[in-house]
Coordinates of C-alpha atoms in Angstrom, one line a residue:
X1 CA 0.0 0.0 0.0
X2 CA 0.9 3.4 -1.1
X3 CA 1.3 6.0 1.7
X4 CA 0.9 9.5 -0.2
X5 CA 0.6 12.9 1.2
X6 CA -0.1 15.6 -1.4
X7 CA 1.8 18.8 -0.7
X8 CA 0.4 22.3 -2.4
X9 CA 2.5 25.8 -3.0
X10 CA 2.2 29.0 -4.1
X11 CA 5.3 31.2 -5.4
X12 CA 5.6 34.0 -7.0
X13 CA 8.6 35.3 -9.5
X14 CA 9.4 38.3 -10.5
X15 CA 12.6 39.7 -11.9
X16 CA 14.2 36.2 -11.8
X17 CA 13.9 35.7 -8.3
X18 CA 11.1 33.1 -6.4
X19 CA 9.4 34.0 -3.6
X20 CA 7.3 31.2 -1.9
X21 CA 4.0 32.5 -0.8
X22 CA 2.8 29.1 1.2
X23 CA 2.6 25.5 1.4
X24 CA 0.9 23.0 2.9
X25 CA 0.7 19.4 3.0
X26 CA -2.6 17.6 3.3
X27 CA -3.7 14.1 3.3
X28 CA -5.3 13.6 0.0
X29 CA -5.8 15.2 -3.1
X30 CA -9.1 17.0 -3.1
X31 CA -8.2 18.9 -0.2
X32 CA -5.0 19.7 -2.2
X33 CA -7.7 21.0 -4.7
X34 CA -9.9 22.8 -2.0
X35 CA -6.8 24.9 -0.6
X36 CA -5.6 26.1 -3.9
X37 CA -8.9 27.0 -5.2
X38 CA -9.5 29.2 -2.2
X39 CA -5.9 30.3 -2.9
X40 CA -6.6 31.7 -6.2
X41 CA -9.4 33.1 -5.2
X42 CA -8.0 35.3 -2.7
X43 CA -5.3 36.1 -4.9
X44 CA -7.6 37.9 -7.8
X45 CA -10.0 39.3 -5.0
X46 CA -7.2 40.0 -2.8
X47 CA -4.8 42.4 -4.8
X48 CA -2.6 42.7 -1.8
X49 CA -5.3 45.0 -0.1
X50 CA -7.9 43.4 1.8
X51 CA -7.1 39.5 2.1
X52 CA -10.2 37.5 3.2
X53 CA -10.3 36.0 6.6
X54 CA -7.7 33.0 7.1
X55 CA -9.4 29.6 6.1
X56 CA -10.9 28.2 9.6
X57 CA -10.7 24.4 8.1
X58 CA -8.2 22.2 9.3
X59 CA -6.0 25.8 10.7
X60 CA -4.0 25.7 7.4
X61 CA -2.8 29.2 6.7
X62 CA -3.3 31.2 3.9
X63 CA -0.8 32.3 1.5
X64 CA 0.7 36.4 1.3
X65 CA -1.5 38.2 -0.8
X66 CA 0.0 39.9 -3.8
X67 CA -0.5 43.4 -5.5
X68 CA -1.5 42.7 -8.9
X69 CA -1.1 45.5 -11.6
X70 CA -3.5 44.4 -14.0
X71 CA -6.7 42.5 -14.0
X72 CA -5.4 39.7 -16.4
X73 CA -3.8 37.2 -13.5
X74 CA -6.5 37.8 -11.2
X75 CA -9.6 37.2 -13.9
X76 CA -7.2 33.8 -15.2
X77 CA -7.1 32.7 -11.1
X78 CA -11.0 33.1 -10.7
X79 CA -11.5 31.1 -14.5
X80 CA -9.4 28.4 -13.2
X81 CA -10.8 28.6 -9.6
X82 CA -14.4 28.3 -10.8
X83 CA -13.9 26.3 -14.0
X84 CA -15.3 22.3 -13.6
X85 CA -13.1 21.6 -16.6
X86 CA -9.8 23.1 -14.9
X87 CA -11.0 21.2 -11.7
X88 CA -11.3 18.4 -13.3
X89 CA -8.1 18.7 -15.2
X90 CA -6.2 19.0 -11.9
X91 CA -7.9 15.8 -10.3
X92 CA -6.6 13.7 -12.7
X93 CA -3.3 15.3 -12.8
X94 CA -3.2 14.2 -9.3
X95 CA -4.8 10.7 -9.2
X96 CA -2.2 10.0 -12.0
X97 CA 0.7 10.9 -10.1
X98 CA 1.5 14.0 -11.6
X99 CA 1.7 17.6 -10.5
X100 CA -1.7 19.8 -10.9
X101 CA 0.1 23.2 -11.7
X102 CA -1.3 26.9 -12.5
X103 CA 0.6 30.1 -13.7
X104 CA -0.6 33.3 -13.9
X105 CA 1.1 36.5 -15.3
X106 CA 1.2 40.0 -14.8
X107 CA 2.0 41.7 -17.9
X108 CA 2.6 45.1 -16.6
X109 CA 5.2 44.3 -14.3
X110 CA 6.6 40.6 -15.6
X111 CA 5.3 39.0 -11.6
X112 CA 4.4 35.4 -12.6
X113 CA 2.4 33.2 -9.9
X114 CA 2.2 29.5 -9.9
X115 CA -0.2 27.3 -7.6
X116 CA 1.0 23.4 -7.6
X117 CA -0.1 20.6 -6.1
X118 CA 1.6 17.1 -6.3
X119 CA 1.9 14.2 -4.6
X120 CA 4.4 12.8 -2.7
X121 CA 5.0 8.8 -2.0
X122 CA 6.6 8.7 1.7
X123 CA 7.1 4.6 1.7
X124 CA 8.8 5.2 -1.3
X125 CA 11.2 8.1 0.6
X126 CA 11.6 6.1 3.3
X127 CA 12.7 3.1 1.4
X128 CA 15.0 5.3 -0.9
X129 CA 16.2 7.7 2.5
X130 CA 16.8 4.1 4.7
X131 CA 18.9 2.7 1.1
X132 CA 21.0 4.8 1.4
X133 CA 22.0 5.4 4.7
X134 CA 24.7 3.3 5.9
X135 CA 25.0 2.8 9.9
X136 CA 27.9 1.6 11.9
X137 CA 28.4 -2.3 12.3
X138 CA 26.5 -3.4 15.6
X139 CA 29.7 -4.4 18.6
X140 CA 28.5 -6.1 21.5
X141 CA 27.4 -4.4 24.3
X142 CA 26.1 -1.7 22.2

């Protein structure tokens, strides 16, 4: 059995340099969804100003808003937030193993966003982490 945690981001670039807004790990995949949904949301109604309230669910915090210049990034977070087909998209990104990933840009200023989600196999770690660690040879009395 497969023991998978899905972990979710949100970073922002802008003149070359990343910024991560937040992250989060969660326990399955629509949550994953659930989080950067409301994410994107209060991104585009956000605009750095006037943040909604931090999500009460589960106490994961909310990413930094960001102070978009333009309405392009915030109107392509609230089609991808609200669109069934971009949902959906994302799901089965996710159930396949792959990354479920979103970027926005700002035009004005050249400020690219990017919401992820992807899952991440922990047995799988573990067995790789515990392969390659060597330990000392066992004496007695030890």
């Amino acid at each position: 059995m497969r023991n998978l945690v899905y972990v979710a981001a949100v970073t922002m670039t802008a003149g070359g340099r990343a910024l991560p807004l937040g992250a989060v790990a969660l326990p399955n995949r629509r949550l994953v969804l659930r989080w950067l949904r409301r994410q994107a949301l209060r991104l585009a109604d956000g605009h750095g100003l006037h943040p909604a309230p931090a999500a009460p669910w589960l106490g994961v915090r909310d990413v930094r808003p960001v102070t978009f210049h333009g309405s392009d990034a915030p109107e392509a977070l609230r089609a991808w937030a609200g669109g069934h087909g971009s949902q959906d998209h994302a799901m089965s990104a996710l159930e396949s193993g792959l990354p479920a990933l979103l970027t926005v840009v700002d035009p004005f200023v050249g400020l690219r966003v990017t919401l992820g989600g992807w899952p991440v196999d922990l047995w799988g770690w573990a067995t790789a982490a515990s392969a390659n660690c060597s330990y000392p040879p066992r004496t007695d009395g030890a």
